[in-house]
Coordinates of C-alpha atoms and ligand atoms in Angstrom, one line a residue:
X413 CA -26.2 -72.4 62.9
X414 CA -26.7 -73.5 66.6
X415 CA -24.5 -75.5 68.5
X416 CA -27.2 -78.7 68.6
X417 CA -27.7 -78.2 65.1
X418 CA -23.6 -78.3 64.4
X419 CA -23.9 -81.7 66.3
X420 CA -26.5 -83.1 64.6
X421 CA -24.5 -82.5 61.4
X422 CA -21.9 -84.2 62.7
X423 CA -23.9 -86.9 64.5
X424 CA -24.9 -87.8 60.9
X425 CA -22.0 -88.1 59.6
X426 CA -20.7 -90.5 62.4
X427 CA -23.8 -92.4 61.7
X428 CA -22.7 -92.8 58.2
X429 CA -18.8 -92.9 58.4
X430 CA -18.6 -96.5 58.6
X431 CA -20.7 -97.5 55.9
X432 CA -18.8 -95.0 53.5
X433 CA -15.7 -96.6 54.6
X434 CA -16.9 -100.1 52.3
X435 CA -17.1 -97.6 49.2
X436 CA -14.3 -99.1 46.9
X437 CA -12.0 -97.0 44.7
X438 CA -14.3 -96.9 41.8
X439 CA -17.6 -94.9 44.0
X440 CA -15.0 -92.6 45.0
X441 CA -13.7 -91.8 42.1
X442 CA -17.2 -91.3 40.5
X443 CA -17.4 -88.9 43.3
X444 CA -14.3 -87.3 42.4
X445 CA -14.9 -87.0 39.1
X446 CA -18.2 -85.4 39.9
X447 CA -16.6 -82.4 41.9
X448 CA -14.1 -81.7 38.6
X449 CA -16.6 -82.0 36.4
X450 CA -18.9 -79.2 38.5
X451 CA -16.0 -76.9 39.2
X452 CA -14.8 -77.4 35.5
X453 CA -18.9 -76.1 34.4
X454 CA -18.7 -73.4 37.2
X455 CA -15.0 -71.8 36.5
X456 CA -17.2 -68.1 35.6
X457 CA -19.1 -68.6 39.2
X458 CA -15.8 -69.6 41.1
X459 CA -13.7 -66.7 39.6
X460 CA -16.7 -64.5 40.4
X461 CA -16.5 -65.0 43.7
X462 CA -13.4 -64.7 44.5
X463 CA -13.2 -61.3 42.5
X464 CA -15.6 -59.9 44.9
X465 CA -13.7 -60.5 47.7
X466 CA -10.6 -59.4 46.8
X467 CA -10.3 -58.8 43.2
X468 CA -7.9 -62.0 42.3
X469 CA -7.8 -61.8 38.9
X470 CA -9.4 -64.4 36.6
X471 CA -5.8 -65.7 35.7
X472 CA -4.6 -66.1 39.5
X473 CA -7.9 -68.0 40.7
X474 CA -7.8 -70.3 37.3
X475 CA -3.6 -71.3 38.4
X476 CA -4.6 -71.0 42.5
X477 CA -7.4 -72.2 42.8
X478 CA -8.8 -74.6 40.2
X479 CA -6.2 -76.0 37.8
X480 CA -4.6 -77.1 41.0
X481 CA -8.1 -78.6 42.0
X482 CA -8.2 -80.3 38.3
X483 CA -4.4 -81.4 38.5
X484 CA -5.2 -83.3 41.9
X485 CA -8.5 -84.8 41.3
X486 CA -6.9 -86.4 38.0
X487 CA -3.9 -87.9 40.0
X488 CA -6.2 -89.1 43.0
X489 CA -8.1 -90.8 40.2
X490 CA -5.4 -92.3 38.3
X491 CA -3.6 -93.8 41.6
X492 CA -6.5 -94.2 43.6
X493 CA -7.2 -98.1 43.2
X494 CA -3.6 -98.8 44.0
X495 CA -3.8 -96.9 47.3
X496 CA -6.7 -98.0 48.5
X497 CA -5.1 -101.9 47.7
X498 CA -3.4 -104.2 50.2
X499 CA 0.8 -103.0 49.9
X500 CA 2.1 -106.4 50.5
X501 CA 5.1 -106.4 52.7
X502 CA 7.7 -108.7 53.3
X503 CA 8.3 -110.8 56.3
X504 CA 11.6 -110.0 58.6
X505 CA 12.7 -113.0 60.4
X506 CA 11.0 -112.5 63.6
X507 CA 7.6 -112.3 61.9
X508 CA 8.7 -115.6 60.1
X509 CA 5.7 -118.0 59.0
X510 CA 3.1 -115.1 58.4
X511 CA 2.5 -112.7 55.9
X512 CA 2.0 -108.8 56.0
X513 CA 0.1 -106.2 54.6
X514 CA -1.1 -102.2 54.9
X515 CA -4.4 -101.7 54.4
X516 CA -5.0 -97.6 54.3
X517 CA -8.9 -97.4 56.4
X518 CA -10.5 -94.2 56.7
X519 CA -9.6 -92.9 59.7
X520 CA -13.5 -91.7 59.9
X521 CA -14.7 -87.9 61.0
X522 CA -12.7 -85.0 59.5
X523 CA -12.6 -81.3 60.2
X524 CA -11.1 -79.0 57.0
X525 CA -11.1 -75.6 58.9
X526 CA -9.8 -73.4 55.6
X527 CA -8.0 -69.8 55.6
X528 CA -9.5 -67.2 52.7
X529 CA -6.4 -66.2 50.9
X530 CA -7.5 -69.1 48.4
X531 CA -10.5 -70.0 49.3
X532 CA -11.8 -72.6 46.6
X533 CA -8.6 -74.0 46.5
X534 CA -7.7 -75.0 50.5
X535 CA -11.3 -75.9 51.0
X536 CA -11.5 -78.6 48.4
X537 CA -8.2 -79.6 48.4
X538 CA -8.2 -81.7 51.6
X539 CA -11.7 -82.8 50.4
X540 CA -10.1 -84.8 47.8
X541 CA -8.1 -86.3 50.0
X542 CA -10.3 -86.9 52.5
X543 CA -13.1 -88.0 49.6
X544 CA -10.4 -90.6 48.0
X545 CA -9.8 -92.0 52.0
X546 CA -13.2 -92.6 52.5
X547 CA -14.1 -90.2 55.2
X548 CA -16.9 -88.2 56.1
X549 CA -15.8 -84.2 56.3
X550 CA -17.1 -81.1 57.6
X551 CA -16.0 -78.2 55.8
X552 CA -15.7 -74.8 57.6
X553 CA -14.6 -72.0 55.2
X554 CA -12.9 -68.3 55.9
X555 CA -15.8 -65.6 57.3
X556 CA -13.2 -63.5 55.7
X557 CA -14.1 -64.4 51.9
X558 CA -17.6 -64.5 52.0
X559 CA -18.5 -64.8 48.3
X560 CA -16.3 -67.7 47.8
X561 CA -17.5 -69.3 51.2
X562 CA -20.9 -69.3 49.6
X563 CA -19.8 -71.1 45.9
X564 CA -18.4 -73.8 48.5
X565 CA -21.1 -74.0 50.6
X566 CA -23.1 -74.3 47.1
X567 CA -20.7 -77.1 45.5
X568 CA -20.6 -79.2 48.2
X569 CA -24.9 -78.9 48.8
X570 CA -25.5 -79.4 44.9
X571 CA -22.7 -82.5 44.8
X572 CA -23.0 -84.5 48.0
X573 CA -25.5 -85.5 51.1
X574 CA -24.9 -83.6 54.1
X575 CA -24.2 -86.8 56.1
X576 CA -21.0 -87.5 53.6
X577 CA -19.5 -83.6 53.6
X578 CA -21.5 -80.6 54.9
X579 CA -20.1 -76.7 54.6
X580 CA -20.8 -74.9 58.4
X581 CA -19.8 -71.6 57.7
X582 CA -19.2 -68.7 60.5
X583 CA -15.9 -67.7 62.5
X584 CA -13.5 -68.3 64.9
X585 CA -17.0 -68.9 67.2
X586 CA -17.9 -71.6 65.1
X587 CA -14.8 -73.1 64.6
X588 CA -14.2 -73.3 68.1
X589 CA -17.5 -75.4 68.4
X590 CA -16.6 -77.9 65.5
X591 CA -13.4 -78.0 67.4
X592 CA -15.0 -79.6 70.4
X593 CA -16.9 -82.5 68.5
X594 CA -14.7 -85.8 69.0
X595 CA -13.5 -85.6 64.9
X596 CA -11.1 -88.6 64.3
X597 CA -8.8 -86.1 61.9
X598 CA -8.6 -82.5 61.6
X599 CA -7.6 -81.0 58.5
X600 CA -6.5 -76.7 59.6
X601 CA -4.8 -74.8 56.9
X602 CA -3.9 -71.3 58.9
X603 CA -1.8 -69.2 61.0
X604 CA 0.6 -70.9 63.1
X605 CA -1.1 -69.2 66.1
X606 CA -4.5 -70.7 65.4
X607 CA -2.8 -73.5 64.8
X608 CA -1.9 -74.2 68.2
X609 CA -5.2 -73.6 69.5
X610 CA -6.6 -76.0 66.8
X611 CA -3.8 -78.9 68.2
X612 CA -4.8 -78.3 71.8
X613 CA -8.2 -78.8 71.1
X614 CA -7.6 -81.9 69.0
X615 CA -5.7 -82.8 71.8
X616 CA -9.1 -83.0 74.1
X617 CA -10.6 -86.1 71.6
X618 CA -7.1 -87.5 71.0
X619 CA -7.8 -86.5 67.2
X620 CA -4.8 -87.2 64.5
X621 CA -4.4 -83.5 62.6
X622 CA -3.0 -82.3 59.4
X623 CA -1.7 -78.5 60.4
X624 CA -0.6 -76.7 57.2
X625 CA 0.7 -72.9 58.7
X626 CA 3.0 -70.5 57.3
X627 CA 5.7 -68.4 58.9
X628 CA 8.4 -66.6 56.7
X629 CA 9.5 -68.3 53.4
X630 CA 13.4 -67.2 52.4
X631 CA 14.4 -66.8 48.7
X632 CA 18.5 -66.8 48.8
X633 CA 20.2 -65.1 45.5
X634 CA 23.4 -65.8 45.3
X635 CA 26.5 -64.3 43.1
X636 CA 26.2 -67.2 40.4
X637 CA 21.9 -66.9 39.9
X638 CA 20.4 -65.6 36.8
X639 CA 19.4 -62.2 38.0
X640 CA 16.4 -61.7 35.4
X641 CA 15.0 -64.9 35.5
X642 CA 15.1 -64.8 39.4
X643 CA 13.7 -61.4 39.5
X644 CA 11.0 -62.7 37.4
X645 CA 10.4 -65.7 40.0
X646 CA 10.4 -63.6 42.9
X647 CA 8.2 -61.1 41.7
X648 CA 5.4 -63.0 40.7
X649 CA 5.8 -65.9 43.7
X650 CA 5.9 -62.6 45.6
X651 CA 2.7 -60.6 44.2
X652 CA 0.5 -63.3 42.8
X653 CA -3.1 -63.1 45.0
X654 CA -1.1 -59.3 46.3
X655 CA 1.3 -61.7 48.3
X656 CA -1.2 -63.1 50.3
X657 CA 0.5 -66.7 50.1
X658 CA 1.1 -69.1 52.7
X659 CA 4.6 -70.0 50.1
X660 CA 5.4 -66.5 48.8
X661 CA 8.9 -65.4 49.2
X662 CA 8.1 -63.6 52.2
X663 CA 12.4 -61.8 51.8
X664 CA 15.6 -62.1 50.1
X665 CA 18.7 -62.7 51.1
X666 CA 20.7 -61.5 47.8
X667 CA 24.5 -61.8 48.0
X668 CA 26.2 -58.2 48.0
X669 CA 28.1 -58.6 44.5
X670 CA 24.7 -58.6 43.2
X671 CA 22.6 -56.8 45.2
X672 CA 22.1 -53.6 43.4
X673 CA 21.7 -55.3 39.6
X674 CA 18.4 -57.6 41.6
X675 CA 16.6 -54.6 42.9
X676 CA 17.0 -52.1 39.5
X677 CA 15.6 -55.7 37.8
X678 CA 12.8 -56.3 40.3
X679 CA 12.1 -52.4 39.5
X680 CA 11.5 -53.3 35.9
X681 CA 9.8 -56.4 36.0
X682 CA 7.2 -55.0 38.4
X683 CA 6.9 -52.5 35.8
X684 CA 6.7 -55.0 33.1
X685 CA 4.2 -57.3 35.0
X686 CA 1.6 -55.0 36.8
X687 CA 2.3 -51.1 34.5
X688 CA 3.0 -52.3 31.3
X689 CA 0.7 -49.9 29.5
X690 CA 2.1 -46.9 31.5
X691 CA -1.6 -46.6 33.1
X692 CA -0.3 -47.2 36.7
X693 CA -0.6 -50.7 39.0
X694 CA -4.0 -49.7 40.4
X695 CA -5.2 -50.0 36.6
X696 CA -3.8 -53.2 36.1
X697 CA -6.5 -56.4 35.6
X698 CA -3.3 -58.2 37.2
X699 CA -3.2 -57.3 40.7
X700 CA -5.2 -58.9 43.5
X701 CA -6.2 -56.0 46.7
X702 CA -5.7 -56.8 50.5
X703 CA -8.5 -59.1 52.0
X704 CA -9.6 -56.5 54.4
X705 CA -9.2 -53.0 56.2
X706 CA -7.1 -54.8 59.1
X707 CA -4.9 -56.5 57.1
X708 CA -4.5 -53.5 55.0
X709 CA -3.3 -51.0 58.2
X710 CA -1.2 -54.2 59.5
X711 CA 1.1 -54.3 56.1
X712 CA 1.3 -50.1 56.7
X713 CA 2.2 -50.5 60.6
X714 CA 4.9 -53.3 59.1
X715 CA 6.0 -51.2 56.6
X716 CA 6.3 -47.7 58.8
X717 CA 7.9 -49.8 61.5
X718 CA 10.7 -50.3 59.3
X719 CA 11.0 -47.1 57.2
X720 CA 11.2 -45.5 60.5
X721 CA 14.3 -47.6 61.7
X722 CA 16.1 -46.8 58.5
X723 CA 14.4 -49.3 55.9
X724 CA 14.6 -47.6 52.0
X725 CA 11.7 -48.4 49.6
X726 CA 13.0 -48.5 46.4
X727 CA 9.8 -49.7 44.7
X728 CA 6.2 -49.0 45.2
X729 CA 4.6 -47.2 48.5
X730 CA 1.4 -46.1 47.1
X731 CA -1.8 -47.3 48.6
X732 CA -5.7 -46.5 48.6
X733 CA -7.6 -47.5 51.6
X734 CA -10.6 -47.4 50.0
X735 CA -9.6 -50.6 47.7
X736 CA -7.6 -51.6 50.0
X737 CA -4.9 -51.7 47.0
X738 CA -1.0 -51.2 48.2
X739 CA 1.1 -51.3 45.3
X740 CA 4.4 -53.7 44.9
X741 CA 7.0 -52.5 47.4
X742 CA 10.5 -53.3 47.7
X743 CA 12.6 -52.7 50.8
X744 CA 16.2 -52.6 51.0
X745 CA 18.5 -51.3 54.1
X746 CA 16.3 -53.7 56.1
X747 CA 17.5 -55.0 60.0
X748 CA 16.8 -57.9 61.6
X749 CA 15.4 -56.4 64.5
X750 CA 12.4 -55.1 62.3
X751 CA 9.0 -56.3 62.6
X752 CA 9.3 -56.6 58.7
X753 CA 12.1 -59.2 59.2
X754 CA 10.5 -60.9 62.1
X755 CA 6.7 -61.7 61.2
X756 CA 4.9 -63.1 58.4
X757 CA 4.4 -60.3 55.5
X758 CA 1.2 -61.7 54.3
X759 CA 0.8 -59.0 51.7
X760 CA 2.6 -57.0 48.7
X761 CA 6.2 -56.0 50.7
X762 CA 9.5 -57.6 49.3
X763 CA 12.3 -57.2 52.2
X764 CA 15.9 -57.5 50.4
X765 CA 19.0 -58.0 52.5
X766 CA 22.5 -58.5 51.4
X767 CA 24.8 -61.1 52.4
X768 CA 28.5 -61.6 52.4
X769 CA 28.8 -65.8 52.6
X770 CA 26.6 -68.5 52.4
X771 CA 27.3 -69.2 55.6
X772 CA 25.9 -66.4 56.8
X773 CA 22.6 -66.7 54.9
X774 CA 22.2 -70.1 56.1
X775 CA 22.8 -68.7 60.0
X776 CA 19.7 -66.1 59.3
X777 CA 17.8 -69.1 58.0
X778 CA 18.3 -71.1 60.7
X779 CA 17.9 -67.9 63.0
X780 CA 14.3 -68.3 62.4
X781 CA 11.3 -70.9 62.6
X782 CA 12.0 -73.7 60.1
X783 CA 10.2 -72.1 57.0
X784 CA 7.4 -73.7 54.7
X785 CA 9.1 -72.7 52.1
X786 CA 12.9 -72.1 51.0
X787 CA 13.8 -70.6 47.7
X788 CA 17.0 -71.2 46.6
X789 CA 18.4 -69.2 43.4
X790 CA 22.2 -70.2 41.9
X791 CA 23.8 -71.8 39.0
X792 CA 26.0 -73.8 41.6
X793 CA 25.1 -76.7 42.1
X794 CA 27.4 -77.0 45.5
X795 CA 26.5 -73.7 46.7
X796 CA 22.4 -74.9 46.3
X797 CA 23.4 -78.3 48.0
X798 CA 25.2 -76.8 50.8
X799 CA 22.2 -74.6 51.8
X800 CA 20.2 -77.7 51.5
X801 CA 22.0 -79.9 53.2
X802 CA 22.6 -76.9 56.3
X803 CA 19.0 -75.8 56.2
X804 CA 15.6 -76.9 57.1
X805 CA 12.2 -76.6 55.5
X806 CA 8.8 -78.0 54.7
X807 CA 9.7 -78.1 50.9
X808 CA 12.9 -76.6 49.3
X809 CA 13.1 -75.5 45.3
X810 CA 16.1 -74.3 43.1
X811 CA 15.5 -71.6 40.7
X812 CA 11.8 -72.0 40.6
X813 CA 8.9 -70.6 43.3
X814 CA 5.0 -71.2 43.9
X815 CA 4.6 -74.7 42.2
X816 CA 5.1 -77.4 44.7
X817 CA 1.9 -76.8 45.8
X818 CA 0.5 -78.2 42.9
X819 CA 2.6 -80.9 42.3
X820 CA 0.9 -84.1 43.3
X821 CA 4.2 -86.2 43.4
X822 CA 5.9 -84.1 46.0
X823 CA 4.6 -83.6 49.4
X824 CA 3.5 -80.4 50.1
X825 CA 3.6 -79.0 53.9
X826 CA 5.8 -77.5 56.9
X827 CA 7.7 -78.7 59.7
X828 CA 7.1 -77.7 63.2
X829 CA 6.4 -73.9 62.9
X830 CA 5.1 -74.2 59.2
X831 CA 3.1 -77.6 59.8
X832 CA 2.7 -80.8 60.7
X833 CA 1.8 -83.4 58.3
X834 CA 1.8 -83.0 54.4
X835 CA -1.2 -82.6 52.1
X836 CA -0.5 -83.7 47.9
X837 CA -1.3 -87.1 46.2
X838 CA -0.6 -89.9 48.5
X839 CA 0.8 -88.0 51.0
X840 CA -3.1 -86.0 51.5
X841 CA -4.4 -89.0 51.1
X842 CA -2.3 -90.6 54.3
X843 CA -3.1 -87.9 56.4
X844 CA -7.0 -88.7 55.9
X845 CA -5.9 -92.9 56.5
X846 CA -5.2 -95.1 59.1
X847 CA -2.2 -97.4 57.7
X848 CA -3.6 -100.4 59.2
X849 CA -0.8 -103.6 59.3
X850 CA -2.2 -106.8 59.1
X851 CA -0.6 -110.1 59.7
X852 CA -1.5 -113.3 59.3
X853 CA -0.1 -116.4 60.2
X854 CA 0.6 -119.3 57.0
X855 CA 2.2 -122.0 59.2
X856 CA 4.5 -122.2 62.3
X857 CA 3.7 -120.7 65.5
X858 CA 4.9 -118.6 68.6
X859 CA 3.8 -121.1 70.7
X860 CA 7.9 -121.5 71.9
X861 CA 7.4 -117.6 73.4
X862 CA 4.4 -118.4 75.6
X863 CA 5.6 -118.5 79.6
X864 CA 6.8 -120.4 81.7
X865 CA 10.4 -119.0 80.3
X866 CA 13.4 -121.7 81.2
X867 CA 16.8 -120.4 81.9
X868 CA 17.8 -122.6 78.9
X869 CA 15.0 -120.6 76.8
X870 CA 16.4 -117.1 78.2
X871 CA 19.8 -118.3 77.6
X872 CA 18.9 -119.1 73.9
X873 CA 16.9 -115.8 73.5
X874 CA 20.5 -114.0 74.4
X875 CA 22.7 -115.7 71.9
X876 CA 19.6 -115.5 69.6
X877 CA 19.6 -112.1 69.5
X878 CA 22.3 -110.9 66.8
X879 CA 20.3 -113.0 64.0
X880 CA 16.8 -111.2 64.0
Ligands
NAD838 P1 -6.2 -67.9 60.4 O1 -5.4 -68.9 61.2 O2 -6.5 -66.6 61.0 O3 -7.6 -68.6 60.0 C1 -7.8 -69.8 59.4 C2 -9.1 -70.4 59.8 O4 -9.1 -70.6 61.2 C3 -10.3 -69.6 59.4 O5 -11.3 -70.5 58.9 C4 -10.7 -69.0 60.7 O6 -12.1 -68.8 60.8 C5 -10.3 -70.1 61.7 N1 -10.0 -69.5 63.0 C6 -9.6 -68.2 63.3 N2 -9.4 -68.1 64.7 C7 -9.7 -69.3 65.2 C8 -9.7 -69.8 66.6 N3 -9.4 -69.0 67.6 N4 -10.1 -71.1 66.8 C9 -10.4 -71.9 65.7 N5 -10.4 -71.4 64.4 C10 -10.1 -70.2 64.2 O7 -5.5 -67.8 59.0 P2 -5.9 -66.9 57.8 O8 -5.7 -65.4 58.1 O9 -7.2 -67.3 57.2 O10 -4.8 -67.3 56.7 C11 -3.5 -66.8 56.7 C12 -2.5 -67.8 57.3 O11 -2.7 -69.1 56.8 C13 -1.1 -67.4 57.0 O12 -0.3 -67.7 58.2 C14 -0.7 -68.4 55.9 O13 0.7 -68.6 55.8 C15 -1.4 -69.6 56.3 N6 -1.7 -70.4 55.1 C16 -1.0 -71.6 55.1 C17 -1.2 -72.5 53.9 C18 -0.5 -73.8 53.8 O14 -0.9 -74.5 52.9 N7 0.5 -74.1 54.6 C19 -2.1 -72.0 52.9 C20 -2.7 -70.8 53.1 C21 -2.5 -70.0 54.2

């Protein structure tokens, strides 16, 4: 697509945004409904797709991608009316004699710039929110994940008018282009890096933006956790989608009483989940591969960089270029001065470091760029609190991994780093609205403030103060 036609697209949509803003809840839920009732008769085509791009198994794109899509569209519909109504607020003294309410607007123009490792999933999510606000969007998938590109580019064209949500697919080119067109929000789920670029741009049209990043997610063990169940947890938060997720434990920090029982346990439960029927991991229906060739020789460079500073595997090492398949690893013996420990894994390599107190876990946490994610595993309930409370982190879970993403009642995002803003039921929904306050006056007036200001009036103002 050229540039002038980019800006037509757009220029339609700007035409249009205001008269979509008077849709009421019930046209957008029709419209919501529409989109999980064509995913819900296209799960073969979806599931196709992403298999060719990077053979996610038919399991892993149903939890990643759609039922999370299905779970959302049915909360947005449930709740929807009641958003979209005036929140009544009540009157503080100073604002005595009128009354108050939030009226959520859309805020107009968005931008969803998605990443690939789920495709289907990050490109429709923010839709729904930005569908149940009332704006007009622009979609602009991964170039990465071509096939699933396409099955958006082919939802969005069979459900909805290009002047209400268009698909403009291409790379960081293209991207860059949609990123100078004033948009009132931008929607970016990425890379912390492109994030950056994608705020400073934003910055140029004074555009509000949603920027849901990644960075390294901790998992902490401690002496008191269930070591089977948490091996369980890890493992498959870690190598669901080949540990290409934003929210995967990207390393453990196990405490040394229990170091050695975790990593024989991971052992077998990699076993169990991806080798059960002895036939090897690259057999197994199970296992996602890397998106691409570079991504594939940037998890090898991670992992030789630490090998060759003293790093163990103790799991895994096996890899095929040609499928771009690297097995589950496990690292122990790992430093801090490693690339492994310093960057974002992005791929099937499980870091495990020992601790001696929770204090010192929580200093390596903090050590770091506030994480999307913190796992927390223990039966104690003061030694979870005590991380909590000395820690910070987009979202935090005890003894469980992966599902806050799809829970529509928390909100789902990062801080600084990891994100800015939060995607998830209402909380998606806000970032796509303007929270307008309205007042209005029901008797009295501030005619008493208006100029010229006594010294009586001043010295009434003072002793007025401590009441308001
Ligand atoms: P990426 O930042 O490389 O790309 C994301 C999108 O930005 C793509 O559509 C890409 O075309 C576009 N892009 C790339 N370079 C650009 C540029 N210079 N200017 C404008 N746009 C540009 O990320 P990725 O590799 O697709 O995804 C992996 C990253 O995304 C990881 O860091 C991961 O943690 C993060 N992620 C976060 C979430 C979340 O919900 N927080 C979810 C998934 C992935």
């Amino acid at each position: 697509m050229t540039h002038a036609q980019i800006q037509g697209v757009f220029q339609k949509q700007k035409n249009n945004r205001l008269f979509l803003a008077q849709s009421d809840a019930k046209v957008r839920i029709a419209k919501l409904k529409r989109l999980q009732g064509y995913l819900l008769d296209h799960i073969a085509e979806a599931c196709s797709a992403t298999r060719e791009d990077f053979s996610k198994p038919e399991a892993e794109t149903i939890i990643g991608e759609l039922l999370v899509l299905q779970s959302e569209i049915s909360y947005t519909v449930k709740h929807l009316k009641r958003w979209l109504s005036p929140q009544k607020q009540s009157s503080t003294l100073s604002a005595i004699g009128t009354s108050a309410y939030i009226q959520y607007e859309p805020k107009g123009c968005a931008l969803i710039i998605a990443p690939w490792n789920y495709p289907i999933n990050l490109a429709f999510k923010p839709l729904i929110s930005a569908i149940a606000a009332g704006c007009t969007a622009i979609i602009k998938p991964s170039e990465l994940t071509p096939n699933s590109s396409a099955f958006v580019k082919s939802v969005v064209e069979h459900l909805f008018q290009p002047d209400e949500v268009a698909v403009i697919e291409g790379d960081a080119d293209v991207a860059t282009q949609l990123l100078s067109l004033p948009f009132n929000h931008i929607f970016f789920t990425g890379s912390p890096l492109v994030g950056k670029i994608v705020m400073k741009a934003a910055a140029e049209n004074l555009a509000s933006v949603t920027l849901e990043l990644g960075g390294k997610s901790p998992s902490i063990v401690d002496e008191t956790a269930d070591i089977p169940m948490t091996a369980r947890l890890i493992a498959w938060g870690k190598f669901f989608n080949n540990g290409q997720t934003c929210i995967a434990p990207d390393y453990v920090l196990v405490h040394h009483s229990v170091h050695d029982r975790f990593v024989n346990e991971i052992k077998n439960v990699v076993n169990e989940m991806y080798n059960k029927e002895g036939k090897g991991i690259e057999e197994s229906l199970s296992y996602a591969r890397i998106v691409n060739e570079k991504h594939f020789h940037r998890l090898l460079s991670l992992l030789s960089d630490a090998t060759e500073s003293g790093a163990v595997i103790k799991v895994g090492g096996e890899s095929r270029l040609s499928s771009r398949f690297i097995a589950p690893i496990v690292l122990t013996n790992v430093k801090d001065s490693m690339r492994i420990m310093n960057e974002e894994i992005f791929g099937p390599i499980l870091p495990i470091k020992s601790y001696g107190t929770l204090q010192e876990a929580v200093d390596h946490v903090n050590k770091g760029e506030k994480p999307l994610a913190l796992y927390i595993h223990s039966k104690n309930k003061n030694n979870s609190e005590f991380i909590l409370k000395n820690t910070s982190a987009g979202n935090a879970l005890v003894n469980e991994v992966l599902t806050q993403f799809g829970n529509p009642d928390i909100p789902f995002g990062g801080v600084n780093n990891s994100g800015i803003g939060k995607s998830n039921g209402i909380y998606g929904f806000q970032e796509f609205s303007n929270a307008k306050g309205v007042m209005r006056r029901r008797f009295g007036t501030v005619r008493f403030l208006f100029p010229p200001y006594s010294e009586r009036f001043v010295g009434w103002l003072k002793k007025g103060l401590k009441w308001v």
